[in-house]
Coordinates of C-alpha atoms in Angstrom, one line a residue:
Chain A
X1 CA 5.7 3.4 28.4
X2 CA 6.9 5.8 31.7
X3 CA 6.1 8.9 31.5
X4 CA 3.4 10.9 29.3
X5 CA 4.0 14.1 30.8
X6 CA 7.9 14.7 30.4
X7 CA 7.2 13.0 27.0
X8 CA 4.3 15.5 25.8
X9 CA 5.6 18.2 27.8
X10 CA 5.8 21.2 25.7
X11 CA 3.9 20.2 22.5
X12 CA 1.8 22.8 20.7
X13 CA 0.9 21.8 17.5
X14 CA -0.5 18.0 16.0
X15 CA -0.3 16.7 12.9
X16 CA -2.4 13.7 11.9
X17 CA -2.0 11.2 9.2
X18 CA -5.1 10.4 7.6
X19 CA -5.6 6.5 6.5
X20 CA -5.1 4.2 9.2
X21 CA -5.6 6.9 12.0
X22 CA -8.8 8.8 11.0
X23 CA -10.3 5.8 9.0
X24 CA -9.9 2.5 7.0
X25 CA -10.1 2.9 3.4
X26 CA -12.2 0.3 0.9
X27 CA -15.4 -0.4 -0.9
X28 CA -17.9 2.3 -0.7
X29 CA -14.8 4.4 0.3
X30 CA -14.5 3.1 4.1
X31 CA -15.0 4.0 8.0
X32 CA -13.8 5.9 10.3
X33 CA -11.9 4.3 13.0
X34 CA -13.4 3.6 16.1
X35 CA -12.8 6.9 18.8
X36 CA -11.0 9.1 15.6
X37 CA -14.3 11.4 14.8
X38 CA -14.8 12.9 18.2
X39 CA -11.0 12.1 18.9
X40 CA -10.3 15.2 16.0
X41 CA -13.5 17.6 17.7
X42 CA -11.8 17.8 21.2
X43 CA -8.2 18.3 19.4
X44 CA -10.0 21.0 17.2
X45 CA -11.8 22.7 20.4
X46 CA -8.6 22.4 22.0
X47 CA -5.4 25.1 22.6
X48 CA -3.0 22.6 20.4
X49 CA -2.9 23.1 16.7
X50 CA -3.7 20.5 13.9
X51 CA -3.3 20.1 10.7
X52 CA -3.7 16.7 8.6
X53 CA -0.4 15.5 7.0
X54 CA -1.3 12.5 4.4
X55 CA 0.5 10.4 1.6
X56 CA -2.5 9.7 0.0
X57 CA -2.0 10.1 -3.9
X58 CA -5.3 8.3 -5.6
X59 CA -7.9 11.0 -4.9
X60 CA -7.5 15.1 -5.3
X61 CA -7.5 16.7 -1.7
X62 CA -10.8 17.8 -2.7
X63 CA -12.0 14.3 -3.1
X64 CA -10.3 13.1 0.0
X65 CA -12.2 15.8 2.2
X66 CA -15.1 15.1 1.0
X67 CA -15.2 11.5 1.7
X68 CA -13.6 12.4 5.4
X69 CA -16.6 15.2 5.8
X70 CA -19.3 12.4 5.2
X71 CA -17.7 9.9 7.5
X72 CA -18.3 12.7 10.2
X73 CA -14.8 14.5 10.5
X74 CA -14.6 18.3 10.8
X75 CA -11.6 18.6 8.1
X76 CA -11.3 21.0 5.6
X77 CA -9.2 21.5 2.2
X78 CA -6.7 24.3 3.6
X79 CA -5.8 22.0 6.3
X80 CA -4.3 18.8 4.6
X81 CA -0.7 18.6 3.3
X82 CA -1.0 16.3 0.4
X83 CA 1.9 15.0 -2.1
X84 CA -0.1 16.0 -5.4
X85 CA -0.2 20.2 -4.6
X86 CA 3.6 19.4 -3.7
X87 CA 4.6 18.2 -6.7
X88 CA 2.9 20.4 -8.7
X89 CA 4.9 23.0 -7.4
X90 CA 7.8 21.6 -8.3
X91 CA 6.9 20.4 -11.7
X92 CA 6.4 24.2 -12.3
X93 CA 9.5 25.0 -10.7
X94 CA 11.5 23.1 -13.0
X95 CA 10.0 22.9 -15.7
X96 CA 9.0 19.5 -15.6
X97 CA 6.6 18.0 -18.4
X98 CA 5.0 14.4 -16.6
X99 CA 4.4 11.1 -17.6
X100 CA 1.5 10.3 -15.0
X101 CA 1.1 6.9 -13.5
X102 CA -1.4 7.5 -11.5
X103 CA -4.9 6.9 -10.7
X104 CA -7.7 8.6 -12.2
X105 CA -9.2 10.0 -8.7
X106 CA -6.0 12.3 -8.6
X107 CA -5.3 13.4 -12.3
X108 CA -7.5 16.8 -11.5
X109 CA -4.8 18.0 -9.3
X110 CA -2.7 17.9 -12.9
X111 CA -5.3 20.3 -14.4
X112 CA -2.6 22.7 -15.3
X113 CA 0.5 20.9 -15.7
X114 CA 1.6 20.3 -19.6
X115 CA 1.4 16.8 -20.0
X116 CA 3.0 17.1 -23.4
X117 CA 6.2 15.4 -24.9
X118 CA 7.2 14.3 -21.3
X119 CA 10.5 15.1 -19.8
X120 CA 9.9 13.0 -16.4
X121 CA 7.5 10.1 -15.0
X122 CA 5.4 10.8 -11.9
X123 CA 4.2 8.0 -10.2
X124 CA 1.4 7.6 -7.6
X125 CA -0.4 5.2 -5.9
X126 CA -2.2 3.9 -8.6
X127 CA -4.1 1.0 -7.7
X128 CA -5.8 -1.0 -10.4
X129 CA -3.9 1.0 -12.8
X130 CA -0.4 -0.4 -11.9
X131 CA -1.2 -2.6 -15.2
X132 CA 1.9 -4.0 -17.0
X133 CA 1.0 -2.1 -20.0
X134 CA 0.8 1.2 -17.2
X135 CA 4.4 0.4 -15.8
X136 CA 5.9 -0.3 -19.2
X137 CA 4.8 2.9 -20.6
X138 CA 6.2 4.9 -18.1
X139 CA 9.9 2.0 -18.0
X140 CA 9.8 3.0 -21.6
X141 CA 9.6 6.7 -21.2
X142 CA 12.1 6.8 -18.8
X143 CA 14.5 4.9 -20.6
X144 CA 14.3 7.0 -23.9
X145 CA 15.2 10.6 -21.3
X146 CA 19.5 11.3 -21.0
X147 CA 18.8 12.4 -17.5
X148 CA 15.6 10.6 -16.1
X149 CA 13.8 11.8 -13.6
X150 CA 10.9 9.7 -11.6
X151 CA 8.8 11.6 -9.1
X152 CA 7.3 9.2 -6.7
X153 CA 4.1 10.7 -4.0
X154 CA 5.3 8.8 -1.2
X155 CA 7.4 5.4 -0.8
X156 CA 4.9 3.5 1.2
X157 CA 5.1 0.0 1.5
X158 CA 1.6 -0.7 1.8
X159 CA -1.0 0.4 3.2
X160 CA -4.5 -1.4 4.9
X161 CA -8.5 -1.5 3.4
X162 CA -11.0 -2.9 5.0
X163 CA -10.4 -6.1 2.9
X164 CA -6.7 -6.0 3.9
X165 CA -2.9 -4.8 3.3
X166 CA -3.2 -3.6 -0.2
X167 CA 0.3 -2.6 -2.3
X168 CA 1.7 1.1 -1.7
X169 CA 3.4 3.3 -4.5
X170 CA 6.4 2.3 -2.9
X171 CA 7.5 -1.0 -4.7
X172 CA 6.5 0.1 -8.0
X173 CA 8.7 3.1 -7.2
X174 CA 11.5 0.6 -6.4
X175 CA 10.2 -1.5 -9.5
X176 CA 11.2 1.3 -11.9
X177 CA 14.3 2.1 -10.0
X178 CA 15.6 -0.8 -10.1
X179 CA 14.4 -1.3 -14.3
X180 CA 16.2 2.1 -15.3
X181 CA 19.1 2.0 -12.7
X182 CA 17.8 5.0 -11.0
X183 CA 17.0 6.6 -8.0
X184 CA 13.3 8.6 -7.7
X185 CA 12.7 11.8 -5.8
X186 CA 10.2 11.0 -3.2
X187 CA 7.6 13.6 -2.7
X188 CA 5.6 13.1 0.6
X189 CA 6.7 11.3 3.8
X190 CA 9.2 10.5 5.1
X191 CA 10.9 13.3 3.1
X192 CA 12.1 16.1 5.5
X193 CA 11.1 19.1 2.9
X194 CA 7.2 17.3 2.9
X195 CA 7.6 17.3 7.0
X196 CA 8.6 20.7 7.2
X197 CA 6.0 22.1 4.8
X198 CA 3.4 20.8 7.1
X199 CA 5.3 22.6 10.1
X200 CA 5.3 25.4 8.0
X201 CA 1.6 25.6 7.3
X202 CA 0.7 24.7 11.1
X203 CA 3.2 27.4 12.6
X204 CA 4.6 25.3 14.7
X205 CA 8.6 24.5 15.4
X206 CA 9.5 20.6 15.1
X207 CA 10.4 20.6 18.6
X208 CA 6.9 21.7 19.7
X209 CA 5.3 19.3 17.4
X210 CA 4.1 15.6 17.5
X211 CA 3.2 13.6 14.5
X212 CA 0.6 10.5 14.9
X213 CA 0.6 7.9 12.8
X214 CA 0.1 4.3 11.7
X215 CA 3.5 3.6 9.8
X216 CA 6.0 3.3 11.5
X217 CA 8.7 3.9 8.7
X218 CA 6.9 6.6 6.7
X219 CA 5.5 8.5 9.9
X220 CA 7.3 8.0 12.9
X221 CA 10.9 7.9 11.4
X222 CA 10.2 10.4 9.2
X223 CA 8.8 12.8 11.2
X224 CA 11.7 12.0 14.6
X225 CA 14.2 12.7 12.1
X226 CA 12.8 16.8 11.7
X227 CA 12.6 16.9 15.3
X228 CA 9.6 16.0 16.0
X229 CA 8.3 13.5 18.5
X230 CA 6.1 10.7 16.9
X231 CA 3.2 8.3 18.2
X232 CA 2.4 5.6 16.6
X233 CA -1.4 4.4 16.8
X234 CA -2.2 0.6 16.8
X235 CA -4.7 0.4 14.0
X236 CA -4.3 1.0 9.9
X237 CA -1.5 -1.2 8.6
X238 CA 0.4 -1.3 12.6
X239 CA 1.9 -4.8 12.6
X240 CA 2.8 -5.8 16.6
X241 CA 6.6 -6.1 15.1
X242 CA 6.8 -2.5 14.4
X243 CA 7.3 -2.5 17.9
X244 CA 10.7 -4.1 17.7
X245 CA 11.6 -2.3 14.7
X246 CA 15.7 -2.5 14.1
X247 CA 15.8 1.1 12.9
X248 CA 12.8 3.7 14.5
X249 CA 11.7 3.5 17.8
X250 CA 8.1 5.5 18.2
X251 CA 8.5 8.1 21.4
X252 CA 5.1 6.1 22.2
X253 CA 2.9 3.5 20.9
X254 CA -1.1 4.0 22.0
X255 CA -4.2 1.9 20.8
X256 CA -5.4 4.6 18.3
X257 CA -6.2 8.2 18.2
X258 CA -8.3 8.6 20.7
X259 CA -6.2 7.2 23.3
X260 CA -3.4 9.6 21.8
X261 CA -5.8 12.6 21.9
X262 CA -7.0 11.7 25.5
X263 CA -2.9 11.4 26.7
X264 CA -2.3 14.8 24.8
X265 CA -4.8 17.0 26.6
X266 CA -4.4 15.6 30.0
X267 CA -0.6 16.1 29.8
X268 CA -0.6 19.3 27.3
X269 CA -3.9 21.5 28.5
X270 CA -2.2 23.4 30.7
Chain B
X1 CA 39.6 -5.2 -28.7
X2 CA 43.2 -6.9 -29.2
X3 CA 43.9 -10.5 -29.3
X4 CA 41.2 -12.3 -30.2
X5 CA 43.7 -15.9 -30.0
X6 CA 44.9 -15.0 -26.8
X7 CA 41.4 -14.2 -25.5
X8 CA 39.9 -17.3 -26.7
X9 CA 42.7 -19.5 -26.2
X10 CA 41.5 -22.8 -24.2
X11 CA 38.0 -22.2 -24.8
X12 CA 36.1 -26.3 -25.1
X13 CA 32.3 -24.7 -25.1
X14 CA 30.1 -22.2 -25.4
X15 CA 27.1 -21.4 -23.6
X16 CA 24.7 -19.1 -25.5
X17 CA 22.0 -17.1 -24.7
X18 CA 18.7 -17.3 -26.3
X19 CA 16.7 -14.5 -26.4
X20 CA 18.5 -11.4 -27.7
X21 CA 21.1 -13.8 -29.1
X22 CA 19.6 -16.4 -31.0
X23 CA 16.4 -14.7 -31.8
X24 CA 14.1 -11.4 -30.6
X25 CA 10.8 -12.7 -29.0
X26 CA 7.5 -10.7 -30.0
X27 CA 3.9 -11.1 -32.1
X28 CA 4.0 -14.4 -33.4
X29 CA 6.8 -15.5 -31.5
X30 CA 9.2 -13.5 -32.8
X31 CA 12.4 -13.6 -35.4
X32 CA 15.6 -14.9 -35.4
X33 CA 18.6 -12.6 -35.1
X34 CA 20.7 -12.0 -39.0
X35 CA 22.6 -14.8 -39.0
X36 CA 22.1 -16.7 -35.5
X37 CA 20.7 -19.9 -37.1
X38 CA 24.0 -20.5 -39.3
X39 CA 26.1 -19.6 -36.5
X40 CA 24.3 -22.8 -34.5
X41 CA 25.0 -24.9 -37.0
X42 CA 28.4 -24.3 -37.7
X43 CA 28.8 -24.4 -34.0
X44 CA 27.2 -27.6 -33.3
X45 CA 29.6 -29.2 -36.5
X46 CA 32.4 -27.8 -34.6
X47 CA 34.7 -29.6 -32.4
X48 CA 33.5 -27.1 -29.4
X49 CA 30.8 -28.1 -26.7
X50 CA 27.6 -26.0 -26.9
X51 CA 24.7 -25.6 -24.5
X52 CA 21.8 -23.1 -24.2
X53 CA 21.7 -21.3 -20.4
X54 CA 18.4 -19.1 -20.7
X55 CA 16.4 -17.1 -17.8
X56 CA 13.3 -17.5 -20.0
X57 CA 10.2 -17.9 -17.8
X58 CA 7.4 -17.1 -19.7
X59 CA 7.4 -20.7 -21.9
X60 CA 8.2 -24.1 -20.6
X61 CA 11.4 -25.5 -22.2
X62 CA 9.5 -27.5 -24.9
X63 CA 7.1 -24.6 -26.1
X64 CA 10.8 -22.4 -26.3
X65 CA 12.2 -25.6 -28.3
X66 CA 9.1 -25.7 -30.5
X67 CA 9.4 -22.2 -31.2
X68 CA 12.7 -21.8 -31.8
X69 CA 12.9 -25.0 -33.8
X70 CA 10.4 -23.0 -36.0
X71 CA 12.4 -20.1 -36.5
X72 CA 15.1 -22.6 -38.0
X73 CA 17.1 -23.4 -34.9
X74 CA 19.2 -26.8 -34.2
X75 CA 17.9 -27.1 -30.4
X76 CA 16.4 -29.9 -28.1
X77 CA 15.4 -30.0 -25.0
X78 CA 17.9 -32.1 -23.1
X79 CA 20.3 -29.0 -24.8
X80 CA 18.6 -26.1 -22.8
X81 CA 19.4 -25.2 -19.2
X82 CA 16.2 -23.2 -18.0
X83 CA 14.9 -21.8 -14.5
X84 CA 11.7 -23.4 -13.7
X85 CA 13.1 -27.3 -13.6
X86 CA 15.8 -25.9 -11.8
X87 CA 13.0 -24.2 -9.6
X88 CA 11.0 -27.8 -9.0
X89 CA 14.5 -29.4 -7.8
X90 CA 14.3 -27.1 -5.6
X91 CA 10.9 -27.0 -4.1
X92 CA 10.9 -30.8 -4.2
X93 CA 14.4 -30.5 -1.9
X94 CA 13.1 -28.4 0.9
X95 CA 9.5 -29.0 0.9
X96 CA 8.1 -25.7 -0.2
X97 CA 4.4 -25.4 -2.0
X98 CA 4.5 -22.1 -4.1
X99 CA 2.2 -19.7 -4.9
X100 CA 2.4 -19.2 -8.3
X101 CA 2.6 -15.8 -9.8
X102 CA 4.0 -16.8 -13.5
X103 CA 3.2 -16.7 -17.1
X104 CA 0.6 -19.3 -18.3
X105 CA 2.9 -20.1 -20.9
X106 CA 5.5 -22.1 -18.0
X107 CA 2.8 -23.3 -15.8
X108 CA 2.7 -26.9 -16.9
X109 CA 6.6 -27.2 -16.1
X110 CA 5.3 -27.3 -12.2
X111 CA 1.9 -29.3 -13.0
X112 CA 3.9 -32.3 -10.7
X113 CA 4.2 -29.7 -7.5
X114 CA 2.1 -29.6 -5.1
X115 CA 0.4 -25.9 -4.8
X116 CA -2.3 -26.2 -1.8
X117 CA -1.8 -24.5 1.2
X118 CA 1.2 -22.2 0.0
X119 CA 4.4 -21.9 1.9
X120 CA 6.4 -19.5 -0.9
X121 CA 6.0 -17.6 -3.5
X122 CA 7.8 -18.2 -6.9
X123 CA 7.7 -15.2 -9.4
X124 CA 8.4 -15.5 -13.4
X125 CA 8.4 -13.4 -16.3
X126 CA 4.9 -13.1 -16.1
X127 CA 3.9 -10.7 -18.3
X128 CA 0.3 -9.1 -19.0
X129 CA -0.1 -11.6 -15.6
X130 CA 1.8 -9.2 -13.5
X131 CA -2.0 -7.1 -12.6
X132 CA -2.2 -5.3 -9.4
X133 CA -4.5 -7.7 -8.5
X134 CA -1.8 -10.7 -9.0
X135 CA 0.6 -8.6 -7.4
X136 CA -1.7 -8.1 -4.1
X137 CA -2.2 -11.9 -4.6
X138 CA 1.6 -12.6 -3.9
X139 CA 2.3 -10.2 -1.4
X140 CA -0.8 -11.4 1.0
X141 CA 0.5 -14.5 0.8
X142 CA 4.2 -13.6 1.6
X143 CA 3.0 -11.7 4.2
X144 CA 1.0 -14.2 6.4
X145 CA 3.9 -16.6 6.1
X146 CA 6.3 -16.2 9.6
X147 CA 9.5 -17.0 7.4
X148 CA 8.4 -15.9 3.8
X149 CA 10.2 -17.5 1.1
X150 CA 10.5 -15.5 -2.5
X151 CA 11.8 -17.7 -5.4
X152 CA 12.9 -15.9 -8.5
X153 CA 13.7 -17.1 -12.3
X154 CA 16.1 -14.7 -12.9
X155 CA 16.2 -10.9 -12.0
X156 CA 16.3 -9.4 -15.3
X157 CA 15.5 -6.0 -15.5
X158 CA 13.7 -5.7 -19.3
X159 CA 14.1 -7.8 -22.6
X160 CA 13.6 -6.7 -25.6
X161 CA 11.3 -7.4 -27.9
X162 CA 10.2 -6.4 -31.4
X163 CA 7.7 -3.7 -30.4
X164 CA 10.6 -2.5 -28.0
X165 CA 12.0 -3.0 -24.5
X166 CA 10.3 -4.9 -21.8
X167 CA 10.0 -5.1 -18.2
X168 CA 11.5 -8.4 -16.9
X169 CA 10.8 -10.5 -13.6
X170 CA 13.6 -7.9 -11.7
X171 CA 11.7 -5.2 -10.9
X172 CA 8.3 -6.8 -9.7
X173 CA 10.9 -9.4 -7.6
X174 CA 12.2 -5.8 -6.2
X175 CA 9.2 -4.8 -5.7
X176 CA 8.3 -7.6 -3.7
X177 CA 10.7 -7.9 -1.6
X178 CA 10.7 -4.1 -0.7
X179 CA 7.0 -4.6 0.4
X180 CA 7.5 -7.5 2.7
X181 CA 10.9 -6.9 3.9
X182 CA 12.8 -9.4 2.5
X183 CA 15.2 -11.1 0.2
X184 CA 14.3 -12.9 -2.9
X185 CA 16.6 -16.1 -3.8
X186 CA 17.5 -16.3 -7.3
X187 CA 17.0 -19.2 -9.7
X188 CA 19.1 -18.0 -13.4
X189 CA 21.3 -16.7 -14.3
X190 CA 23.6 -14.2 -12.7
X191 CA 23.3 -17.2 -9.5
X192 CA 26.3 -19.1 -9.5
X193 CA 24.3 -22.5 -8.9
X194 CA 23.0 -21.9 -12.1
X195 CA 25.7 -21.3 -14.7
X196 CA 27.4 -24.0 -12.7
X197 CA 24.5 -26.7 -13.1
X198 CA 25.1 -25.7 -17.0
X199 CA 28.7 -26.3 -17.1
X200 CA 28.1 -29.8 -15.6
X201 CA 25.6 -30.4 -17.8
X202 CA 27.9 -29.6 -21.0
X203 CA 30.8 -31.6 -19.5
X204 CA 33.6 -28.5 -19.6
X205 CA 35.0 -26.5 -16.5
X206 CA 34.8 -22.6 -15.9
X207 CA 37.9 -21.7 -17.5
X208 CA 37.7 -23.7 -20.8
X209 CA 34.3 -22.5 -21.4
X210 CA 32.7 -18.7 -22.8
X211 CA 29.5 -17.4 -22.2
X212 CA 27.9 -15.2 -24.8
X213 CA 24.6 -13.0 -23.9
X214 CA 23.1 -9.6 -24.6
X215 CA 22.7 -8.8 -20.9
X216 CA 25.6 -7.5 -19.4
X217 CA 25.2 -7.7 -16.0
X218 CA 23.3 -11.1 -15.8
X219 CA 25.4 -13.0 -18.3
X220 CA 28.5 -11.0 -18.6
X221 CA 29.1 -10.5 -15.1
X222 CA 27.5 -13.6 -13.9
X223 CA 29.3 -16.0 -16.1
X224 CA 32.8 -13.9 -15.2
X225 CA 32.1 -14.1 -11.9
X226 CA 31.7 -18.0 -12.1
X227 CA 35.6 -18.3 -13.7
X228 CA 34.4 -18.2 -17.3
X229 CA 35.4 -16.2 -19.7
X230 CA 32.0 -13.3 -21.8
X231 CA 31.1 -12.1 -24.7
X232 CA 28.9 -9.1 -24.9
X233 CA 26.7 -9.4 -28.2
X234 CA 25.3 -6.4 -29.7
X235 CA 21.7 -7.6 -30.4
X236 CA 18.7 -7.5 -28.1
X237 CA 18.9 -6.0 -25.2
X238 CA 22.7 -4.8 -25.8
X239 CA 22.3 -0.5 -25.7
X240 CA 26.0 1.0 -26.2
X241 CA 26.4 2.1 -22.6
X242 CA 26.9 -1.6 -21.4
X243 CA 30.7 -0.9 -23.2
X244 CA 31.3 1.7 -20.3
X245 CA 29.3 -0.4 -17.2
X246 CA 30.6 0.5 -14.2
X247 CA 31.2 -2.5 -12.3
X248 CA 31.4 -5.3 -15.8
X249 CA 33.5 -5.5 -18.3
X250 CA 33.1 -7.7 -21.2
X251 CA 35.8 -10.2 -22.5
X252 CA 35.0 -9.2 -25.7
X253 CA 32.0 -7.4 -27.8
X254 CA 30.9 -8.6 -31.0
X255 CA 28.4 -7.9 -33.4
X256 CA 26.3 -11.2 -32.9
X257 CA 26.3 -14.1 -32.8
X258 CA 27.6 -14.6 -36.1
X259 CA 30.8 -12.7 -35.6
X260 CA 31.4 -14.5 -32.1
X261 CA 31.3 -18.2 -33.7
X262 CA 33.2 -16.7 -36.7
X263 CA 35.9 -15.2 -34.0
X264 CA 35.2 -18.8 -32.2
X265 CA 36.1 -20.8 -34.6
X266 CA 38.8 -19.0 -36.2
X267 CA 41.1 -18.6 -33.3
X268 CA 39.9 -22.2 -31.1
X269 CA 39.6 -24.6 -34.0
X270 CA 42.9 -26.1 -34.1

């Protein structure tokens, strides 16, 4: 792996993704990864900045905090860039009127978005809700717009519980796509304006930052392609042939946050 | 549209369509389309050769025959050309023990294949089947295989039915194949293979023979790209922007079926 300190050198600011590095989602809402609770306190008591930098899309930020805060993290609302507040935004901005295929843990973060005579179809990952009567209705709204317009939170392919790899919103994205001979807007990771957003909120330049994360698609290429450097941890949905990816190539590969953290303040604590 | 004689010249049989041609599926089974049981008959009086060349998946070929028998059809069996017996051929050839995510309607077409110990998947028009839960189902499975094998009956995107447009096997097939990486292989129509295993079956070579379908891309184009000539009819599926497709252009457009056996036999009945 050669070198950690020319690697790390120069790195002030961290942003962590949440499910597969911090914990494994599933019944009773999951645990925490072995290492990952303390792993986040040192960061935290640290010089390096963090902020949490997630795709998740079936529970409000609210929800997703709260479950984090009982599993032992130190995480609060303000610090997690999620794809629901995104979109939002730019629902608002456009004028936008969704369909919602989404789950019912992250409709609340719709609270004020007119829902009414729809105009677009946002989709989410939607778990058990991914019905064919769900992905029909929103096929069928889509194909009665001129100009379509699907919103996907994230493209991921899929992602790991505790009782295995579990579908992403990423193929029922491509599902639809390929139904209404259209291409969605991805809002979340990998998308550069989702990356830089995070920067953004952290204060940090891509150059000074690292991302950590367990996809190696969504999270590593993603983030490399802002400017960032990008770890990918061995736990969550890692698969030992993400190693030999054809396209994205991690700046390093470490056993899971805590081996990250501990290679990030002995090379950056200076 | 010009010379119908000229177009038609040379034409010894007809491959039709069934659903969106011959009749609309839907509560009940469905209805046949104005005029589509006449235009059978006088077909089948005429000197031309015909044969039925469907992507249906949900039914095995006799509960489609039993229906469409109802509905006042001329149709056996030994007439249709259907996906899943093409499927079995195939399994039986190489060896393969699918996982089965398909409607129960076709099920007993693979009651003679061995299903234990799964080394593929084969996805159908599976309808209300297609659950999160069965989709999770086919995707662990295609992911613990080292080389996973996806078979497809066709790769339509929707059919339509008489409470409105519905998503085909095409877009859960993308999806699929965009979680695990991989390519499905097709078994229908647009695959060469298939239209070709039709033509044998009805005795007459590519260029003396004329499909006509509702779907432009996978009978239009499929069938054209085979050698034969294609009629676009303007029933089921048909929605007036298949007349300016990009990439397919019919050899003709009619308004059903009716009108294409009238135009049939009018300009090849000599």
């Amino acid at each position: 792996m050669a070198a950690w300190g020319e690697l790390l050198a120069g790195v002030r600011g961290v942003l962590l993704d949440i499910s597969g590095v911090l914990y494994d989602g599933g019944e009773g809402g999951g645990e925490p990864i072995a290492g990952s609770v303390e792993a986040v306190a040192r960061l935290k008591r640290s010089p390096l900045k963090v902020r949490f930098c997630t795709n998740e899309s079936q529970k409000s930020r609210g929800d997703l905090v709260g479950l984090l805060r009982r599993l032992g993290f130190d995480i609060s609302e303000g610090e997690v860039t999620a794809p629901a507040p995104a979109t939002c935004l730019i629902l608002k901005e456009r004028g936008l009127r969704p369909h919602l295929l989404v789950h019912d843990g992250v409709r609340s973060e719709f609270d004020q978005i007119d829902t009414s005579n729809p105009n677009c179809v946002v989709i989410a990952d939607a778990g058990e809700s991914f019905s064919y009567h769900n992905m029909n209705k929103a096929f069928q709204v889509l194909m009665e717009l001129e100009n379509p317009v699907l919103l996907s939170l994230g493209k991921g392919r899929y992602y790991k519980e505790t009782s295995g790899l579990l579908l992403d919103v990423g193929p029922y994205m491509k599902a639809l796509e390929y139904a209404c001979g259209i291409e969605a807007e991805v809002v979340g990771k990998p998308s550069p304006e989702f990356f830089k957003s995070a920067l953004q909120e952290m204060g940090v330049e891509a150059h000074q930052a690292v991302m950590i994360g367990d996809d190696i698609v969504g999270d590593v290429g993603g983030a490399q392609r802002c400017g960032m450097r990008a770890l990918q941890v061995r736990t969550g949905k890692y698969r030992p042939s993400d190693e030999h990816h054809p396209e994205v190539k991690a700046d390093g590969y470490v056993d899971n946050l805590a081996e990250a953290v501990d290679l990030l303040l002995q090379h950056t604590d200076k």
